[in-house]
Amino acid sequence: MSRQVAAALVDLSGTIHIDKTAIKGAKEALHKLKKAGIKVKFVTNTTKEPLRLLHDKLTSLGFEIDRSEIFTSLSAARQLVERKQVRPFLLLEESAKEDFKGVSEDDPNAVVIGLSRSCFNYDCLNQAFRLLMDGASLIAIHKARYYKTNDGLCLGPGGSAQYCEQKIEDHSIQL
């Protein structure tokens, strides 16, 4: 008895694109999947840009992707923040905070860590440290040690997440 493939989960970064460059053959492969009637959902652990900008980048690269077909780790983190009813201190790029629009950041009782070149500095990390020492929850969106761009490998948020984990007794929630 043969089984038909009904759906495929496709990672984005490193699978169909690297930074602002489409990977050779990716568009054709996706077209074949869709032509065969296979539903495609795109998943990513990227935390450096909101869904809107990610979708815009992919369509500008020539991918025919509907925004509703993309599920990001930022989306998962927002769902977790809402379910746990916490007020996050967001260690994210300003643009990525767009995916948390409407979520209260007043009097934070949780720290959410993603990739943020602008927030991985003493002041931001010290604020996160103080919140964690006062009992805030830690939500590490992902713990990648590095990621690839067109100009080479770059540090990921993993080191910062692990540093923060050492400051609390419980491990972080990792998405």
PDB file of C-alpha atoms in Angstrom:
ATOM      1  CA  MET A   1       0.000   0.000   0.000  1.00  0.00           C
ATOM      2  CA  SER A   2       1.616   3.244  -1.097  1.00  0.00           C
ATOM      3  CA  ARG A   3       0.979   6.475   0.723  1.00  0.00           C
ATOM      4  CA  GLN A   4       0.513   9.795  -0.960  1.00  0.00           C
ATOM      5  CA  VAL A   5       2.422  12.747   0.406  1.00  0.00           C
ATOM      6  CA  ALA A   6      -0.212  15.275   1.444  1.00  0.00           C
ATOM      7  CA  ALA A   7       1.938  18.073   2.805  1.00  0.00           C
ATOM      8  CA  ALA A   8       5.506  19.263   3.177  1.00  0.00           C
ATOM      9  CA  LEU A   9       7.162  21.458   5.786  1.00  0.00           C
ATOM     10  CA  VAL A  10       9.921  23.502   4.197  1.00  0.00           C
ATOM     11  CA  ASP A  11      12.502  25.449   6.172  1.00  0.00           C
ATOM     12  CA  LEU A  12      13.284  28.863   4.735  1.00  0.00           C
ATOM     13  CA  SER A  13      16.777  30.115   5.581  1.00  0.00           C
ATOM     14  CA  GLY A  14      19.408  27.833   4.121  1.00  0.00           C
ATOM     15  CA  THR A  15      16.824  25.751   2.261  1.00  0.00           C
ATOM     16  CA  ILE A  16      15.171  28.088  -0.236  1.00  0.00           C
ATOM     17  CA  HIS A  17      17.224  31.230   0.416  1.00  0.00           C
ATOM     18  CA  ILE A  18      20.316  32.554   2.152  1.00  0.00           C
ATOM     19  CA  ASP A  19      19.860  36.139   3.241  1.00  0.00           C
ATOM     20  CA  LYS A  20      18.665  37.956   0.096  1.00  0.00           C
ATOM     21  CA  THR A  21      19.608  35.251  -2.411  1.00  0.00           C
ATOM     22  CA  ALA A  22      17.376  32.419  -3.630  1.00  0.00           C
ATOM     23  CA  ILE A  23      19.013  28.995  -3.580  1.00  0.00           C
ATOM     24  CA  LYS A  24      19.387  27.518  -7.049  1.00  0.00           C
ATOM     25  CA  GLY A  25      16.550  25.126  -7.883  1.00  0.00           C
ATOM     26  CA  ALA A  26      14.367  26.104  -4.913  1.00  0.00           C
ATOM     27  CA  LYS A  27      11.653  27.855  -6.952  1.00  0.00           C
ATOM     28  CA  GLU A  28      11.412  24.924  -9.331  1.00  0.00           C
ATOM     29  CA  ALA A  29      11.226  22.398  -6.480  1.00  0.00           C
ATOM     30  CA  LEU A  30       8.418  24.335  -4.773  1.00  0.00           C
ATOM     31  CA  HIS A  31       6.557  24.625  -8.072  1.00  0.00           C
ATOM     32  CA  LYS A  32       6.775  20.822  -8.528  1.00  0.00           C
ATOM     33  CA  LEU A  33       5.405  20.219  -5.032  1.00  0.00           C
ATOM     34  CA  LYS A  34       2.460  22.538  -5.570  1.00  0.00           C
ATOM     35  CA  LYS A  35       1.799  21.174  -9.062  1.00  0.00           C
ATOM     36  CA  ALA A  36       1.639  17.671  -7.542  1.00  0.00           C
ATOM     37  CA  GLY A  37      -1.084  18.893  -5.176  1.00  0.00           C
ATOM     38  CA  ILE A  38       1.130  18.801  -2.103  1.00  0.00           C
ATOM     39  CA  LYS A  39       0.300  21.453   0.473  1.00  0.00           C
ATOM     40  CA  VAL A  40       3.384  23.397   1.498  1.00  0.00           C
ATOM     41  CA  LYS A  41       3.932  25.166   4.814  1.00  0.00           C
ATOM     42  CA  PHE A  42       7.071  27.174   5.401  1.00  0.00           C
ATOM     43  CA  VAL A  43       8.722  27.220   8.816  1.00  0.00           C
ATOM     44  CA  THR A  44      11.633  29.201  10.142  1.00  0.00           C
ATOM     45  CA  ASN A  45      13.433  29.888  13.374  1.00  0.00           C
ATOM     46  CA  THR A  46      14.542  33.318  12.209  1.00  0.00           C
ATOM     47  CA  THR A  47      13.952  36.025  14.782  1.00  0.00           C
ATOM     48  CA  LYS A  48      15.633  38.956  13.099  1.00  0.00           C
ATOM     49  CA  GLU A  49      12.666  40.123  11.030  1.00  0.00           C
ATOM     50  CA  PRO A  50       8.872  40.114  11.348  1.00  0.00           C
ATOM     51  CA  LEU A  51       6.597  37.984   9.199  1.00  0.00           C
ATOM     52  CA  ARG A  52       5.712  40.961   6.986  1.00  0.00           C
ATOM     53  CA  LEU A  53       9.338  41.690   6.038  1.00  0.00           C
ATOM     54  CA  LEU A  54      10.171  38.005   5.638  1.00  0.00           C
ATOM     55  CA  HIS A  55       7.245  37.544   3.263  1.00  0.00           C
ATOM     56  CA  ASP A  56       8.207  40.691   1.334  1.00  0.00           C
ATOM     57  CA  LYS A  57      11.779  39.404   0.958  1.00  0.00           C
ATOM     58  CA  LEU A  58      10.638  35.996  -0.290  1.00  0.00           C
ATOM     59  CA  THR A  59       8.223  37.447  -2.843  1.00  0.00           C
ATOM     60  CA  SER A  60      10.907  39.891  -4.040  1.00  0.00           C
ATOM     61  CA  LEU A  61      13.128  36.849  -4.662  1.00  0.00           C
ATOM     62  CA  GLY A  62      10.403  35.451  -6.917  1.00  0.00           C
ATOM     63  CA  PHE A  63       8.806  32.921  -4.572  1.00  0.00           C
ATOM     64  CA  GLU A  64       5.034  32.590  -4.871  1.00  0.00           C
ATOM     65  CA  ILE A  65       4.256  32.253  -1.184  1.00  0.00           C
ATOM     66  CA  ASP A  66       1.176  33.424   0.656  1.00  0.00           C
ATOM     67  CA  ARG A  67       1.854  35.006   4.042  1.00  0.00           C
ATOM     68  CA  SER A  68      -0.524  32.489   5.670  1.00  0.00           C
ATOM     69  CA  GLU A  69       1.770  29.650   4.512  1.00  0.00           C
ATOM     70  CA  ILE A  70       4.620  30.874   6.752  1.00  0.00           C
ATOM     71  CA  PHE A  71       4.978  29.980  10.431  1.00  0.00           C
ATOM     72  CA  THR A  72       7.825  31.650  12.291  1.00  0.00           C
ATOM     73  CA  SER A  73       9.405  31.158  15.682  1.00  0.00           C
ATOM     74  CA  LEU A  74       8.319  34.730  16.466  1.00  0.00           C
ATOM     75  CA  SER A  75       4.722  33.581  15.892  1.00  0.00           C
ATOM     76  CA  ALA A  76       5.269  30.648  18.252  1.00  0.00           C
ATOM     77  CA  ALA A  77       6.824  32.931  20.871  1.00  0.00           C
ATOM     78  CA  ARG A  78       3.921  35.353  20.689  1.00  0.00           C
ATOM     79  CA  GLN A  79       1.441  32.493  21.112  1.00  0.00           C
ATOM     80  CA  LEU A  80       3.372  31.284  24.170  1.00  0.00           C
ATOM     81  CA  VAL A  81       3.516  34.797  25.665  1.00  0.00           C
ATOM     82  CA  GLU A  82      -0.252  35.146  25.215  1.00  0.00           C
ATOM     83  CA  ARG A  83      -0.996  31.665  26.583  1.00  0.00           C
ATOM     84  CA  LYS A  84       1.174  32.212  29.668  1.00  0.00           C
ATOM     85  CA  GLN A  85      -0.138  35.780  30.011  1.00  0.00           C
ATOM     86  CA  VAL A  86       3.312  37.241  30.611  1.00  0.00           C
ATOM     87  CA  ARG A  87       4.598  40.729  29.893  1.00  0.00           C
ATOM     88  CA  PRO A  88       7.848  40.299  27.978  1.00  0.00           C
ATOM     89  CA  PHE A  89      11.065  42.247  27.896  1.00  0.00           C
ATOM     90  CA  LEU A  90      11.860  41.667  24.225  1.00  0.00           C
ATOM     91  CA  LEU A  91      15.517  41.179  23.334  1.00  0.00           C
ATOM     92  CA  LEU A  92      14.666  41.499  19.644  1.00  0.00           C
ATOM     93  CA  GLU A  93      15.375  43.882  16.799  1.00  0.00           C
ATOM     94  CA  GLU A  94      12.891  46.754  16.668  1.00  0.00           C
ATOM     95  CA  SER A  95      11.439  45.469  13.394  1.00  0.00           C
ATOM     96  CA  ALA A  96      10.889  41.977  14.874  1.00  0.00           C
ATOM     97  CA  LYS A  97       8.883  43.504  17.724  1.00  0.00           C
ATOM     98  CA  GLU A  98       6.210  44.196  15.093  1.00  0.00           C
ATOM     99  CA  ASP A  99       5.089  40.572  15.529  1.00  0.00           C
ATOM    100  CA  PHE A 100       4.352  41.363  19.205  1.00  0.00           C
ATOM    101  CA  LYS A 101       2.202  44.411  18.475  1.00  0.00           C
ATOM    102  CA  GLY A 102      -0.495  44.777  21.130  1.00  0.00           C
ATOM    103  CA  VAL A 103       1.374  42.684  23.720  1.00  0.00           C
ATOM    104  CA  SER A 104       2.027  44.692  26.887  1.00  0.00           C
ATOM    105  CA  GLU A 105       5.694  45.170  27.733  1.00  0.00           C
ATOM    106  CA  ASP A 106       4.906  47.219  30.850  1.00  0.00           C
ATOM    107  CA  ASP A 107       6.436  45.907  34.083  1.00  0.00           C
ATOM    108  CA  PRO A 108       7.948  42.819  32.370  1.00  0.00           C
ATOM    109  CA  ASN A 109       7.837  39.443  34.087  1.00  0.00           C
ATOM    110  CA  ALA A 110       9.452  37.460  31.271  1.00  0.00           C
ATOM    111  CA  VAL A 111      12.494  37.804  29.028  1.00  0.00           C
ATOM    112  CA  VAL A 112      12.174  36.807  25.371  1.00  0.00           C
ATOM    113  CA  ILE A 113      15.488  36.316  23.549  1.00  0.00           C
ATOM    114  CA  GLY A 114      15.866  36.180  19.795  1.00  0.00           C
ATOM    115  CA  LEU A 115      18.549  37.471  17.458  1.00  0.00           C
ATOM    116  CA  SER A 116      19.207  41.124  18.104  1.00  0.00           C
ATOM    117  CA  ARG A 117      22.424  42.788  17.081  1.00  0.00           C
ATOM    118  CA  SER A 118      21.227  46.036  18.635  1.00  0.00           C
ATOM    119  CA  CYS A 119      20.176  44.482  21.989  1.00  0.00           C
ATOM    120  CA  PHE A 120      23.139  42.241  22.684  1.00  0.00           C
ATOM    121  CA  ASN A 121      24.937  44.905  24.673  1.00  0.00           C
ATOM    122  CA  TYR A 122      25.668  45.401  28.351  1.00  0.00           C
ATOM    123  CA  ASP A 123      22.638  47.570  29.150  1.00  0.00           C
ATOM    124  CA  CYS A 124      20.053  45.277  27.549  1.00  0.00           C
ATOM    125  CA  LEU A 125      21.610  42.067  28.854  1.00  0.00           C
ATOM    126  CA  ASN A 126      21.946  43.569  32.331  1.00  0.00           C
ATOM    127  CA  GLN A 127      18.260  44.538  32.303  1.00  0.00           C
ATOM    128  CA  ALA A 128      17.391  40.958  31.303  1.00  0.00           C
ATOM    129  CA  PHE A 129      19.695  39.629  34.034  1.00  0.00           C
ATOM    130  CA  ARG A 130      17.988  41.749  36.698  1.00  0.00           C
ATOM    131  CA  LEU A 131      14.534  40.633  35.582  1.00  0.00           C
ATOM    132  CA  LEU A 132      15.610  36.987  35.661  1.00  0.00           C
ATOM    133  CA  MET A 133      17.171  37.375  39.098  1.00  0.00           C
ATOM    134  CA  ASP A 134      13.823  38.801  40.267  1.00  0.00           C
ATOM    135  CA  GLY A 135      12.001  35.674  39.036  1.00  0.00           C
ATOM    136  CA  ALA A 136      11.083  36.500  35.435  1.00  0.00           C
ATOM    137  CA  SER A 137      10.584  33.591  33.033  1.00  0.00           C
ATOM    138  CA  LEU A 138      13.060  33.100  30.205  1.00  0.00           C
ATOM    139  CA  ILE A 139      11.808  32.284  26.712  1.00  0.00           C
ATOM    140  CA  ALA A 140      14.613  31.539  24.248  1.00  0.00           C
ATOM    141  CA  ILE A 141      13.109  31.668  20.784  1.00  0.00           C
ATOM    142  CA  HIS A 142      16.048  29.656  19.524  1.00  0.00           C
ATOM    143  CA  LYS A 143      19.571  28.888  20.625  1.00  0.00           C
ATOM    144  CA  ALA A 144      21.491  28.774  17.383  1.00  0.00           C
ATOM    145  CA  ARG A 145      25.184  29.350  17.908  1.00  0.00           C
ATOM    146  CA  TYR A 146      25.509  30.859  14.438  1.00  0.00           C
ATOM    147  CA  TYR A 147      23.715  31.422  11.157  1.00  0.00           C
ATOM    148  CA  LYS A 148      24.794  31.972   7.568  1.00  0.00           C
ATOM    149  CA  THR A 149      24.544  35.162   5.539  1.00  0.00           C
ATOM    150  CA  ASN A 150      25.890  36.032   2.105  1.00  0.00           C
ATOM    151  CA  ASP A 151      29.100  37.364   3.656  1.00  0.00           C
ATOM    152  CA  GLY A 152      29.730  34.434   6.002  1.00  0.00           C
ATOM    153  CA  LEU A 153      28.795  33.008   9.377  1.00  0.00           C
ATOM    154  CA  CYS A 154      27.438  35.274  12.124  1.00  0.00           C
ATOM    155  CA  LEU A 155      26.920  34.772  15.856  1.00  0.00           C
ATOM    156  CA  GLY A 156      23.441  33.583  16.789  1.00  0.00           C
ATOM    157  CA  PRO A 157      21.469  34.193  19.994  1.00  0.00           C
ATOM    158  CA  GLY A 158      22.424  30.868  21.591  1.00  0.00           C
ATOM    159  CA  GLY A 159      25.302  32.188  23.657  1.00  0.00           C
ATOM    160  CA  SER A 160      23.199  34.960  25.167  1.00  0.00           C
ATOM    161  CA  ALA A 161      20.342  32.555  25.904  1.00  0.00           C
ATOM    162  CA  GLN A 162      22.696  30.108  27.615  1.00  0.00           C
ATOM    163  CA  TYR A 163      24.289  32.926  29.629  1.00  0.00           C
ATOM    164  CA  CYS A 164      20.845  33.976  30.866  1.00  0.00           C
ATOM    165  CA  GLU A 165      19.954  30.358  31.681  1.00  0.00           C
ATOM    166  CA  GLN A 166      22.925  30.164  34.014  1.00  0.00           C
ATOM    167  CA  LYS A 167      21.462  33.014  36.045  1.00  0.00           C
ATOM    168  CA  ILE A 168      18.252  31.189  36.893  1.00  0.00           C
ATOM    169  CA  GLU A 169      17.529  27.801  38.418  1.00  0.00           C
ATOM    170  CA  ASP A 170      15.032  26.689  35.777  1.00  0.00           C
ATOM    171  CA  HIS A 171      16.027  26.255  32.179  1.00  0.00           C
ATOM    172  CA  SER A 172      14.506  28.462  29.572  1.00  0.00           C
ATOM    173  CA  ILE A 173      11.570  27.540  27.423  1.00  0.00           C
ATOM    174  CA  GLN A 174      13.089  26.989  24.020  1.00  0.00           C
ATOM    175  CA  LEU A 175      10.965  27.236  20.909  1.00  0.00           C
TER     176      LEU A 175
END
